[in-house]
Structures are given as structure tokens and as C-alpha cells.
XYZ file of C-alpha atoms in Angstrom:
491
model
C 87.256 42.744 -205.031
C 88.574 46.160 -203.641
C 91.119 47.953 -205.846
C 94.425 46.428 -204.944
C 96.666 47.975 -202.321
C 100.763 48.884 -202.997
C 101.086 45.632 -200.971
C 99.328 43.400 -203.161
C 100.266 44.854 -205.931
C 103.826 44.395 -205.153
C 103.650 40.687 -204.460
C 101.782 40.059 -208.182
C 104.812 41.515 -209.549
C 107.252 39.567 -207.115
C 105.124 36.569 -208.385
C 105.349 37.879 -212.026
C 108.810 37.508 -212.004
C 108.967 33.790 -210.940
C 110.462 35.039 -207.153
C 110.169 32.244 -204.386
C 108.095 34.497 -202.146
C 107.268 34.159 -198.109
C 104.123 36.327 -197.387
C 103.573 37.687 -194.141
C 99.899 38.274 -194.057
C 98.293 39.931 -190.787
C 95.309 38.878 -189.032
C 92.323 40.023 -191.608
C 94.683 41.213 -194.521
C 93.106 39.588 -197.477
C 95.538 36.530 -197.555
C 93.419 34.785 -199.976
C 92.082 37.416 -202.230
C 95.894 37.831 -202.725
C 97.043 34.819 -203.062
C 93.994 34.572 -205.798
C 95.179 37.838 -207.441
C 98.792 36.178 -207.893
C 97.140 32.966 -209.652
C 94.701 35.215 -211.710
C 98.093 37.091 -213.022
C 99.200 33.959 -214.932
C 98.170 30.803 -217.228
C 100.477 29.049 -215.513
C 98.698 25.769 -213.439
C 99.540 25.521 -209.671
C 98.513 24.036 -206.644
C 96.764 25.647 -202.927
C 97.559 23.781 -199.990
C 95.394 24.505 -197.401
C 95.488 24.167 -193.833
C 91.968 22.454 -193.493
C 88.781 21.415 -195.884
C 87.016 24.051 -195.449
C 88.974 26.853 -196.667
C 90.197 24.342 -199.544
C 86.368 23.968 -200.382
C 86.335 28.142 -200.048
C 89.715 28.964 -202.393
C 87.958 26.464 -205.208
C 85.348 28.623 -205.657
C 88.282 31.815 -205.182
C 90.874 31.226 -207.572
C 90.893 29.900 -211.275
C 90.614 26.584 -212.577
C 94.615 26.495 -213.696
C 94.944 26.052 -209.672
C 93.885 22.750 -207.606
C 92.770 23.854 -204.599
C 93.343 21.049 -201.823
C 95.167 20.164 -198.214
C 98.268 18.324 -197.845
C 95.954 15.363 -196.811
C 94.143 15.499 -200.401
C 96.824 15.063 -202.427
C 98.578 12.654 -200.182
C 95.007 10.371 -200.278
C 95.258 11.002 -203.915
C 98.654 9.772 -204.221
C 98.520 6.980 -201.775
C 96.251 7.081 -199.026
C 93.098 5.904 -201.134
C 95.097 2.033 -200.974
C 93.850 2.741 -197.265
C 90.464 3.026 -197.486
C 89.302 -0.102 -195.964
C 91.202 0.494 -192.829
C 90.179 4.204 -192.956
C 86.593 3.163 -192.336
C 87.401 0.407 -190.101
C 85.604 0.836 -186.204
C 86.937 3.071 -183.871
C 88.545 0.695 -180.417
C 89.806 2.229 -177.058
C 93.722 2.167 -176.922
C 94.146 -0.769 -174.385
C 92.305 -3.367 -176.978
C 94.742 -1.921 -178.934
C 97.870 -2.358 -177.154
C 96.471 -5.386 -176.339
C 96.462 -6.956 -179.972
C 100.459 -5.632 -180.070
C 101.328 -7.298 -176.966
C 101.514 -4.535 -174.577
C 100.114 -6.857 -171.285
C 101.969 -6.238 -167.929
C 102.532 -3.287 -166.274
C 105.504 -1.606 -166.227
C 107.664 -0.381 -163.048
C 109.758 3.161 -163.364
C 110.978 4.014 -160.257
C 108.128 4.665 -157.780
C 105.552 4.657 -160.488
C 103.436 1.843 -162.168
C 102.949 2.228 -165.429
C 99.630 0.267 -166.516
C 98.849 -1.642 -169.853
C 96.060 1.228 -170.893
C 98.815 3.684 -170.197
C 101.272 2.576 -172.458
C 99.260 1.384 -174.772
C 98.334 5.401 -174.748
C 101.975 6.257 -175.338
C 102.669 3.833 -178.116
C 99.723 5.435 -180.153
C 100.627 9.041 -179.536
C 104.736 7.845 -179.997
C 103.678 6.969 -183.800
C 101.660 10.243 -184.509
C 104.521 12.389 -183.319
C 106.679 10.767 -185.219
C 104.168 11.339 -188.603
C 103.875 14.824 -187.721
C 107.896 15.054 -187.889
C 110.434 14.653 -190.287
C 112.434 12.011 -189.277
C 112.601 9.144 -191.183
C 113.280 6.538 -188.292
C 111.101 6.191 -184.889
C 113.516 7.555 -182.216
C 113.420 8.024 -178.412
C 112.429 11.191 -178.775
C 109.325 11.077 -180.389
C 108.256 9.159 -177.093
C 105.948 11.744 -175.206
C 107.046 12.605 -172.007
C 104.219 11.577 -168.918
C 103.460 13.929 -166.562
C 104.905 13.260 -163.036
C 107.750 10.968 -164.575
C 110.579 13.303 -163.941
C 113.475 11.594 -162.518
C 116.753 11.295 -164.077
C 116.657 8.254 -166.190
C 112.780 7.503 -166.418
C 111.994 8.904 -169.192
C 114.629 7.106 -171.156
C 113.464 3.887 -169.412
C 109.829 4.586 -170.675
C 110.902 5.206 -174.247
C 113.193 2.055 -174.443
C 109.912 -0.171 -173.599
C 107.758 1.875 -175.918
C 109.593 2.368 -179.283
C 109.795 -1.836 -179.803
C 105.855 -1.616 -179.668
C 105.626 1.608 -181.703
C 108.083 -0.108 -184.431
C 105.357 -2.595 -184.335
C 102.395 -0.383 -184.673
C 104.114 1.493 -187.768
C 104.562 -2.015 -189.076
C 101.335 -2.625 -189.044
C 99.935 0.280 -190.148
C 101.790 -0.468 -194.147
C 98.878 -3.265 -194.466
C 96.134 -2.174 -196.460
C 93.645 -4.400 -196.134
C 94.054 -5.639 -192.198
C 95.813 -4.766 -189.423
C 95.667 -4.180 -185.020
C 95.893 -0.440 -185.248
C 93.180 1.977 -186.446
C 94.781 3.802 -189.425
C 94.140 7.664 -189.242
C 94.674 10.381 -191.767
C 98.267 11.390 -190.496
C 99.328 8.275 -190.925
C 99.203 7.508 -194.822
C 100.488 11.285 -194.786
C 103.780 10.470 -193.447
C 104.008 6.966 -196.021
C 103.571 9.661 -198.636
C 106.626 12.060 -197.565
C 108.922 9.473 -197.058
C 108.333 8.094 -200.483
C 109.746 12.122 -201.609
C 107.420 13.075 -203.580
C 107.166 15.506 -206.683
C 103.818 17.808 -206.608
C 103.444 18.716 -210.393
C 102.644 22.085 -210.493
C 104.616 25.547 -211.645
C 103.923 27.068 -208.710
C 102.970 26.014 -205.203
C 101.373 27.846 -202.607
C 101.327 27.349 -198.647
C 98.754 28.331 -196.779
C 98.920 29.135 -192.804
C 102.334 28.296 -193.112
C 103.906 29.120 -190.089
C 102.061 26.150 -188.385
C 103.225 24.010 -190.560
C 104.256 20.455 -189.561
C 107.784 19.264 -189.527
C 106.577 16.559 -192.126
C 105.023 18.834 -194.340
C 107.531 21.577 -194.419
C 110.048 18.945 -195.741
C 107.796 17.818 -198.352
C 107.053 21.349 -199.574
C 110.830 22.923 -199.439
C 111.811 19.429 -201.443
C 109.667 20.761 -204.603
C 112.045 23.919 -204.710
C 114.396 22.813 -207.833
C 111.314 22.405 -210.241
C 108.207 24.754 -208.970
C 107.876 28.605 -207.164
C 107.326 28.296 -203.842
C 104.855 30.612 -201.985
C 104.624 30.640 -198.148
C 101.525 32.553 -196.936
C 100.707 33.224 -193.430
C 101.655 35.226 -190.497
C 104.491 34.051 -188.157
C 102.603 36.476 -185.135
C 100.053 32.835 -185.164
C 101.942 30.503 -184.677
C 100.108 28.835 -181.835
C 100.645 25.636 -181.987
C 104.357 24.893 -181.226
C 103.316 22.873 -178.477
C 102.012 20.198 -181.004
C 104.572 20.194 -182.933
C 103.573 22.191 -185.513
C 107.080 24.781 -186.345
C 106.582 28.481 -188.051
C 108.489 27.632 -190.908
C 108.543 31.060 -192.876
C 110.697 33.040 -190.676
C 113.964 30.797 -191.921
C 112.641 30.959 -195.609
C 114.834 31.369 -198.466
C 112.821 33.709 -200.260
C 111.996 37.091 -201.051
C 109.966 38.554 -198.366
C 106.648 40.242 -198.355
C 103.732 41.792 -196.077
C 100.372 42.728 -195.890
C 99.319 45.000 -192.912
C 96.275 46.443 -193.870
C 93.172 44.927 -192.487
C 89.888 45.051 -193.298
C 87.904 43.345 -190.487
C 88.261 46.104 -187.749
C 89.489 49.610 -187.518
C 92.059 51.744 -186.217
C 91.289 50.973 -182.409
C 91.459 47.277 -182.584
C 94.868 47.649 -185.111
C 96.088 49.588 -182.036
C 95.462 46.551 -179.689
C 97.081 44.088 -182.161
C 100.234 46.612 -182.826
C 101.047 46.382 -178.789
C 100.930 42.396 -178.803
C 102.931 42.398 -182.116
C 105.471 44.600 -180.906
C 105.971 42.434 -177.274
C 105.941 39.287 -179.716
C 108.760 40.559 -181.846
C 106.688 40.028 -185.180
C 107.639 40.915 -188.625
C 104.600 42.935 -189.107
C 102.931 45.398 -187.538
C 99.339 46.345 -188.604
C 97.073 49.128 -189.891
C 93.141 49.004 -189.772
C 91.053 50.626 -191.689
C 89.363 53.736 -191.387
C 85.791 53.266 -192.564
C 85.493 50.818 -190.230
C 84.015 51.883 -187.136
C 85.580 50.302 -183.876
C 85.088 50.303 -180.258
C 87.513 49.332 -177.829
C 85.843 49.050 -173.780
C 83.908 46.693 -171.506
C 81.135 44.678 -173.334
C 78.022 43.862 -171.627
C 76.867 40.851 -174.210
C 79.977 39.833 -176.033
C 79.374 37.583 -179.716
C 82.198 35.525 -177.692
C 84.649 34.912 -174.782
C 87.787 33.598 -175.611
C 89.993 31.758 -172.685
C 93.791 31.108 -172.688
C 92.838 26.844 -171.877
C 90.264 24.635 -171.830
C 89.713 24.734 -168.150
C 89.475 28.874 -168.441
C 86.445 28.155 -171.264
C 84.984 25.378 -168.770
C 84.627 28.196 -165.656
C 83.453 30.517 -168.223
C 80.714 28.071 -169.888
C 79.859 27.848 -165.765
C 79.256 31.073 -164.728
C 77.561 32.201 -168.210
C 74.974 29.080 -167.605
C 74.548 29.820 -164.357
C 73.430 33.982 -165.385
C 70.749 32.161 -167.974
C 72.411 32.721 -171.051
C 72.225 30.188 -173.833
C 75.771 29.250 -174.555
C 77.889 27.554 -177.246
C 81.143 25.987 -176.797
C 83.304 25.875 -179.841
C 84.251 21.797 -180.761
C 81.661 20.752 -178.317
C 82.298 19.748 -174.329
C 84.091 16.011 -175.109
C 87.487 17.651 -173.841
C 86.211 19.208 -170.691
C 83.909 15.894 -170.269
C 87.121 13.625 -170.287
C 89.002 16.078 -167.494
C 85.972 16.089 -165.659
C 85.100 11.961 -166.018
C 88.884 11.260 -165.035
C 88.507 14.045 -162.067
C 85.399 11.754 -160.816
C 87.409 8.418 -160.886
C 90.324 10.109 -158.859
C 87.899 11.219 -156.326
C 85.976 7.587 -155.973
C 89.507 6.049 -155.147
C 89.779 4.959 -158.702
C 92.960 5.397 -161.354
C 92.173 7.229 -164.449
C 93.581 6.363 -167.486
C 93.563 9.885 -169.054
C 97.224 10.710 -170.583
C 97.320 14.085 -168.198
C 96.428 12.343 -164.603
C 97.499 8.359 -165.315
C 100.250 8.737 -162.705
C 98.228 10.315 -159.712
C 96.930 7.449 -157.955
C 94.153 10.084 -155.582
C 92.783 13.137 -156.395
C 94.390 14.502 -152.761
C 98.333 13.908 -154.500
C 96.612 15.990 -158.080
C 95.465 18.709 -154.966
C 99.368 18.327 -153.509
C 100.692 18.076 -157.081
C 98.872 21.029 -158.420
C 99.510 23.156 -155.431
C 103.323 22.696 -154.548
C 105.012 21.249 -157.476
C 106.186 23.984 -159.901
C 105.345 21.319 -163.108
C 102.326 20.973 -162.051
C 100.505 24.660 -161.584
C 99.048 24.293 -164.532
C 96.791 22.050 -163.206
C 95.552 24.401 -159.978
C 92.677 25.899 -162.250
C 91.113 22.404 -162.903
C 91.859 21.333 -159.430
C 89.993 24.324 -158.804
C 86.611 24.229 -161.061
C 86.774 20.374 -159.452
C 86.970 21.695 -155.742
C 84.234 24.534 -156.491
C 81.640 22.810 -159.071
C 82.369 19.304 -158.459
C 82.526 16.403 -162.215
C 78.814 16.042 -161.930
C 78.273 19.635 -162.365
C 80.591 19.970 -164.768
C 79.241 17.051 -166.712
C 75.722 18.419 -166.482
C 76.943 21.892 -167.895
C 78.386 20.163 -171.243
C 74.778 18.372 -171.355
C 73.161 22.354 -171.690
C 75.577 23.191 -173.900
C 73.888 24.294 -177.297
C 75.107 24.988 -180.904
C 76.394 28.703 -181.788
C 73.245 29.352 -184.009
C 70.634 29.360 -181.211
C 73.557 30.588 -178.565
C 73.795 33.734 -177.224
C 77.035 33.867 -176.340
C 80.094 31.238 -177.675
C 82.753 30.930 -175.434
C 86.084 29.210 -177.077
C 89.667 29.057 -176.339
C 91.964 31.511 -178.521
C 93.610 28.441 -180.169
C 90.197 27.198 -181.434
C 89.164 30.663 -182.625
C 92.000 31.149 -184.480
C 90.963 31.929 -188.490
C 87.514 32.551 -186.750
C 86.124 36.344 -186.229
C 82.825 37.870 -184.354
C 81.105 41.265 -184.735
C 82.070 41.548 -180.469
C 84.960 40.115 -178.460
C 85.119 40.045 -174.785
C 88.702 38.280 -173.640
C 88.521 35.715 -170.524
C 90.048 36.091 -167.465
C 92.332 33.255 -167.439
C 95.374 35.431 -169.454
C 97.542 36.055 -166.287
C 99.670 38.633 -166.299
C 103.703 38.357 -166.188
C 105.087 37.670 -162.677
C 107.038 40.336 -161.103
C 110.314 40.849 -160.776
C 112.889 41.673 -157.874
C 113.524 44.827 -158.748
C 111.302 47.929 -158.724
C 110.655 51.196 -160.662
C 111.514 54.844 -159.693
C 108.102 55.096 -157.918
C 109.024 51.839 -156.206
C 106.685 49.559 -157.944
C 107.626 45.764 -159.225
C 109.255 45.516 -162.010
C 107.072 42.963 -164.308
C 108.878 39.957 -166.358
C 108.817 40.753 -169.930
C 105.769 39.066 -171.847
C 106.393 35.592 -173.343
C 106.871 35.524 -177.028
C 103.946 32.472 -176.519
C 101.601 34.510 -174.500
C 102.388 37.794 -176.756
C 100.858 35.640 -180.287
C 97.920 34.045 -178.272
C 96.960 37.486 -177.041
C 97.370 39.148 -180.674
C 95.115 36.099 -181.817
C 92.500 36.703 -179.715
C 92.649 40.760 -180.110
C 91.702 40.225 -183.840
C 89.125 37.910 -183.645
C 86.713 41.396 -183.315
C 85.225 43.110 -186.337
C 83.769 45.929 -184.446
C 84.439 45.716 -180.726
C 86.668 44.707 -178.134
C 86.655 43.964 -174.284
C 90.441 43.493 -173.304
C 89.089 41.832 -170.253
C 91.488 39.591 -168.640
C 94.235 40.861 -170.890
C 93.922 44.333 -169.365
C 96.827 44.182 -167.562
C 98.491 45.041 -170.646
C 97.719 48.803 -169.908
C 99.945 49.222 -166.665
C 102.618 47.298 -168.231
C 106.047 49.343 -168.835
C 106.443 50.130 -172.953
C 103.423 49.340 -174.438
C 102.696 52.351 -176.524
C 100.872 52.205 -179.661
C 101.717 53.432 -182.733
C 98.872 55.569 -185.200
C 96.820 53.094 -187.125
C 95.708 54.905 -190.256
């Protein structure tokens, strides 16, 4: 390990003193090495929650034996989940034989929409995993997802009063260990465990990639306060994942706070590129590279990776890098873009789909009329799009070339799926569209842009720091003819 910077060194002190401490760490900062710095500074025994397996299987090997290294999922399946097994391991069934089993049998009328039996069996399912990602201790109305194209006053409340008896039933179910209708996943023996309040053991207790942190989770964690230090790691500029109800928990801490800016993946050019994003996103950092790491920062001939804003973005871009030759790997495999493109197919032979986006579209000519006029639904105009151009077969037959990112030459990914991920070269995609202009216009007469989205501002820093040692702004280089973006010296 590198001598310690005045950063790091400051937190083992914080820690020293027994401080409840929230860590801002930026993107390549040495999170862990300081977090396993802070647990090397004392005999104490504490516990690593970590945000998935693998970097719990990485901090074991990290930090000392005085600290178990797991995920929230661990020590919930520890303390309860393992009654579960059997139904853990039980066979996976599609959602309708599901709803089936619970009753869910007749369709259901909303207005000018039909609601099938697959479709809210669909909702009842995805009702109970929102609520086990949140808090609440109760199933409530609004834990009942809203479905695309049921916008009317009133509907959705109608949809949610028909859906919560069945997801009350589903939870129900779900408490037997040894049989029951509805697969039991991972989430769900995480929530049992919460709302029995539990007390982690430990002296102290560290978070890791805290500010997408779980509603659920977050409770469990803060409840440990009168008995254990509490360390939140991570770095509020990521948190990506709001839209899955994941929260960035460490800005509302109540705790001494900390940072790490220094980074020591890339250099000064790249730290530039991050500073501008960080700035627009109103972060609580703002970071430094380092200066024996050389950087380049320019158009990329054969990026490592291409990272889109969606899935559909990463689907044109798996196209037209198949279609120059290259080998290419898609990050999590093709089974999303496969689903989109299988539903797109039934839509266009005249049949319904029963995927959650397009259930309600009863033609793919009203998702073309959707897509195109309705302001909900432009979202949707790229995949409409790829459809229109490529056609599903196509698409299909593109996931089928698809190979793994050893043997790849390039790996295309979106930004969420990349995130704690990092290449030697980054090109960006070109689905990152720039902000909208305004009504009103500059001295030189020129539109006045909208100011960047908070949301689009931490994607974009994301996907700027993914590069060790170069980086092709690509579709994000609008960013250079947008009104105050100037950097700040990196080193």
C-alpha cells in the first residue's frame, strides 16, 4: 500500500476517536484500502457490508480477521434466510402460473384498457419486491408500480386496489418455509429480517456504496447507532439508481464528514472531465488525479469499451460494431435486449406482449403513435427506432454473435452496468443527448441551453471515470459548448 495521503490519514484518526463518520470517496480514491487502514488501526471486531459478493469475497482477503466481511444478504441468510433454503432452490415458473396459483384469473377493465391475468400477475410480483426494497412495514398503494399508458385520473388507484389483496397474499405466502405458490428470492427473506429489528454485533460497522443504499437497508443500518460506530462509505456523485429505489443515504447523515479526492486510476486530464460533471451535479467532492499517471483525453479509434446512457443505446451500438467485424461483448449478456426485441416481434404479428413496458399497446403502429407524439412515451422512440431500422430478427440474431469480454474486442455496456467497473480506454456512446434549449438566447444570439439534470450530470461523471488512461467524450461532447463548464487544475 502507498504511503497514506492527509485524507486518509485524517479519517484513521476520525475513526480513532470512535466518530460516526460518512466518507465521501471519489470514483478511484482507494475506498477500500481506507476503509482497511481504519480496521487495521484497532483490535476492535467489526463488520463490512458490501454492496455485492464479489467485492465481499475481495475485502476478506483486504482487511483483518477482527472484521467479517459480508453483504447485507449474508448476514440476513445467516440470521434467517437459511430456514428458506428449500424454497430458495425451488424451480423457477413464469409469473401467470404464478398468479394463477393466488387466484389472479379474469382480466381486469380500467377505463379503456384491459388489463390481462399475465399482466397483473406481473404487478403483484414486482408490488411485493418494492415493498422489500422499502421501509415500510405494511404493503401500501404505493408500492403498486405504476403501468405505462395507464395515466388517467383515478386508474392507477383502481389498479392498486385490485393488486394489494393479491400481494397481501403473496407476502403471506412467502413466511412458509417449506412450501408455498410464490418463488422465494433473496430480497425477500431480507425484508423478514429488518422487520424483525435486528442488532448486528459488532463495535463498528461499515457501509459500503452507501449512497445506493435501499430504503430497507438504510433503516436497518441507522437502527444499530446506540450500540456500534457507524461508517458510511461511498460517493453521493453515483448514485444511479434512484429510479429503483435505491436512495443516497449519506448526504442526510448524522456524522462527521469526510473525503477522498485523490485518484489513482487516471490522471490530471480525465480528473478534469470528472470535475465539470461534479460541479453541474452539485457533488460534495470534487476530484484530483494523479500526476504519474499519464492520460489522454480525444477521439479513440478502438476503445476497451462503449458505454450508452440505456439499453436500447448499447443494442444500436452492439449493431453497428457487429456489422464493422469487430468481436463484441455485451456486459450481463443480451437477455434484456432479447425480451424488448421478442415483445417488439409479437406487437408486429398482431399479437399482445406481455412484457411489463409494452402490455398496454395492443399494435406495434399505437407503440409508433405512442412513442412519437405522447410526451411519456419518447423514451421509447429509440427502440421504436432500432425496430423500424434492424427489424427483432436482426436484433435477435445480433445477441446470438454476441461473445464474452475475454475473446471481445470491444465491450459495449450501459454506464449503470459499468459502474465500479474501469478499462485502460473509454469511448462514450452517442445516446447522452444534450439539454434542450431554452427560449431565450445569449449576447451572440444563440439558445440558451436548460441546465444539466442532476441525473444526467452523475451518469455522465460515472462513465467519465470508468478510463484509466484514455477518454473519448463522444456523445457527451456537447459538454464543451455548454455555458460554465470550466475546469479547475487537477494536480
Amino acid at each position: 500500500m502507498h504511503t497514506p495521503t492527509d485524507e486518509q490519514a485524517h479519517a484513521v484518526d476520525a475513526f480513532r476517536a470512535g466518530h460516526h463518520l460518512v466518507l465521501q470517496a471519489g470514483a478511484g480514491t482507494g475506498k477500500t484500502s481506507t476503509l482497511s487502514l481504519l480496521a487495521a488501526d484497532t483490535r476492535r471486531r467489526g463488520r463490512y457490508l458490501a454492496f455485492n459478493k464479489a467485492i465481499a469475497r475481495d475485502a476478506t482477503t483486504r482487511f483483518p480477521r477482527t472484521v467479517a466481511c459480508k453483504t447485507a444478504h449474508a448476514t440476513a441468510y445467516a440470521a434467517l434466510g437459511h430456514r428458506y433454503t428449500s424454497r430458495l432452490n425451488s424451480p423457477r415458473q413464469p409469473a401467470w402460473k404464478t398468479g394463477q396459483a393466488l387466484g389472479i384469473t379474469r382480466p381486469l377493465r380500467i377505463g379503456d384498457h384491459e388489463i390481462g391475468p399475465r399482466t397483473l400477475s406481473h404487478t403483484v410480483l414486482r408490488t411485493v419486491t418494492r415493498y422489500c426494497h422499502s421501509a415500510d412495514r405494511t404493503l401500501a398503494h404505493h408500492h403498486v408500480p405504476h403501468l405505462r399508458g395507464l395515466t388517467a385520473s383515478g386508474e392507477h388507484a383502481h389498479l392498486a386496489d385490485q393488486v394489494l389483496p393479491f400481494a397481501r397474499k403473496a407476502w403471506n405466502d412467502l413466511h412458509h418455509p417449506d412450501h408455498g405458490m410464490v418463488r422465494f428470492e433473496h430480497d425477500h427473506y431480507l425484508k423478514m429480517w429488518a422487520l424483525t429489528e435486528p442488532t448486528i454485533e459488532a463495535d463498528f460497522l461499515l457501509l459500503d456504496e452507501a449512497q445506493d443504499t435501499n430504503p430497507v437497508l438504510e433503516a436497518v443500518f441507522t437502527a444499530q447507532r446506540p450500540h456500534t460506530q457507524l461508517v458510511m462509505v461511498g460517493d453521493s456523485a453515483q448514485a444511479i439508481y434512484g429510479w429503483r429505489g435505491a436512495r443516497d443515504v449519506m448526504t442526510g447523515f448524522d456524522a462527521i464528514p469526510l473525503t477522498l479526492t485523490r485518484s489513482f486510476r487516471f490522471g490530471p486530464l480525465i480528473a478534469e472531465e470528472a470535475y465539470r460533471w461534479l460541479t453541474l451535479a452539485d457533488a460534495p467532492i470534487r476530484l484530483t488525479g494523479t500526476d504519474t499517471i499519464a492520460t489522454g483525453v480525444g477521439s479513440l479509434e478502438r476503445p476497451d469499451a462503449v458505454l450508452c446512457r440505456t439499453n436500447i443505446g448499447a443494442m444500436a451500438e452492439v449493431m453497428r460494431l457487429l456489422t464493422a467485424g469487430h468481436r463484441v461483448a455485451l456486459t450481463r449478456g443480451g437477455q434484456q435486449l432479447a425480451t424488448l426485441a421478442l415483445a417488439a416481434r409479437d406487437l408486429k404479428d398482431g399479437r399482445r406482449t406481455s412484457h411489463p413496458e409494452l402490455v398496454l399497446f395492443p399494435s406495434w403502429g399505437e407503440l409508433q403513435d405512442y412513442a412519437a407524439h405522447d410526451v411519456a412515451g419518447r423514451d421509447l422512440q429509440p427502440f421504436v427506432d432500432l425496430i423500424d431500422t434492424h427489424g427483432p430478427d436482426a436484433i435477435l440474431a445480433a445477441v446470438d454473435q454476441l461473445t464474452d469480454e475475454t475473446h471481445a474486442d470491444v465491450t459495449v455496456s450501459t454506464a449503470h452496468t459499468a459502474k465500479g467497473r474501469e478499462w485502460p480506454t473509454v469511448q462514450i456512446g452517442n445516446d447522452f443527448p444534450p439539454p434542450k434549449d431554452t427560449d431565450q438566447h445569449d449576447a451572440q444570439g444563440r439558445p440558451i441551453p436548460e441546465p444539466v439534470s442532476d441525473t444526467d450530470a452523475r451518469l455522465a461523471y460515472v462513465a467519465v471515470t470508468r478510463a484509466r488512461h484514455h477518454l473519448d467524450l463522444g456523445g457527451l461532447s456537447w459538454i464543451n459548448n455548454q455555458p460554465t463548464t470550466a475546469t479547475t487544475p487537477s494536480s
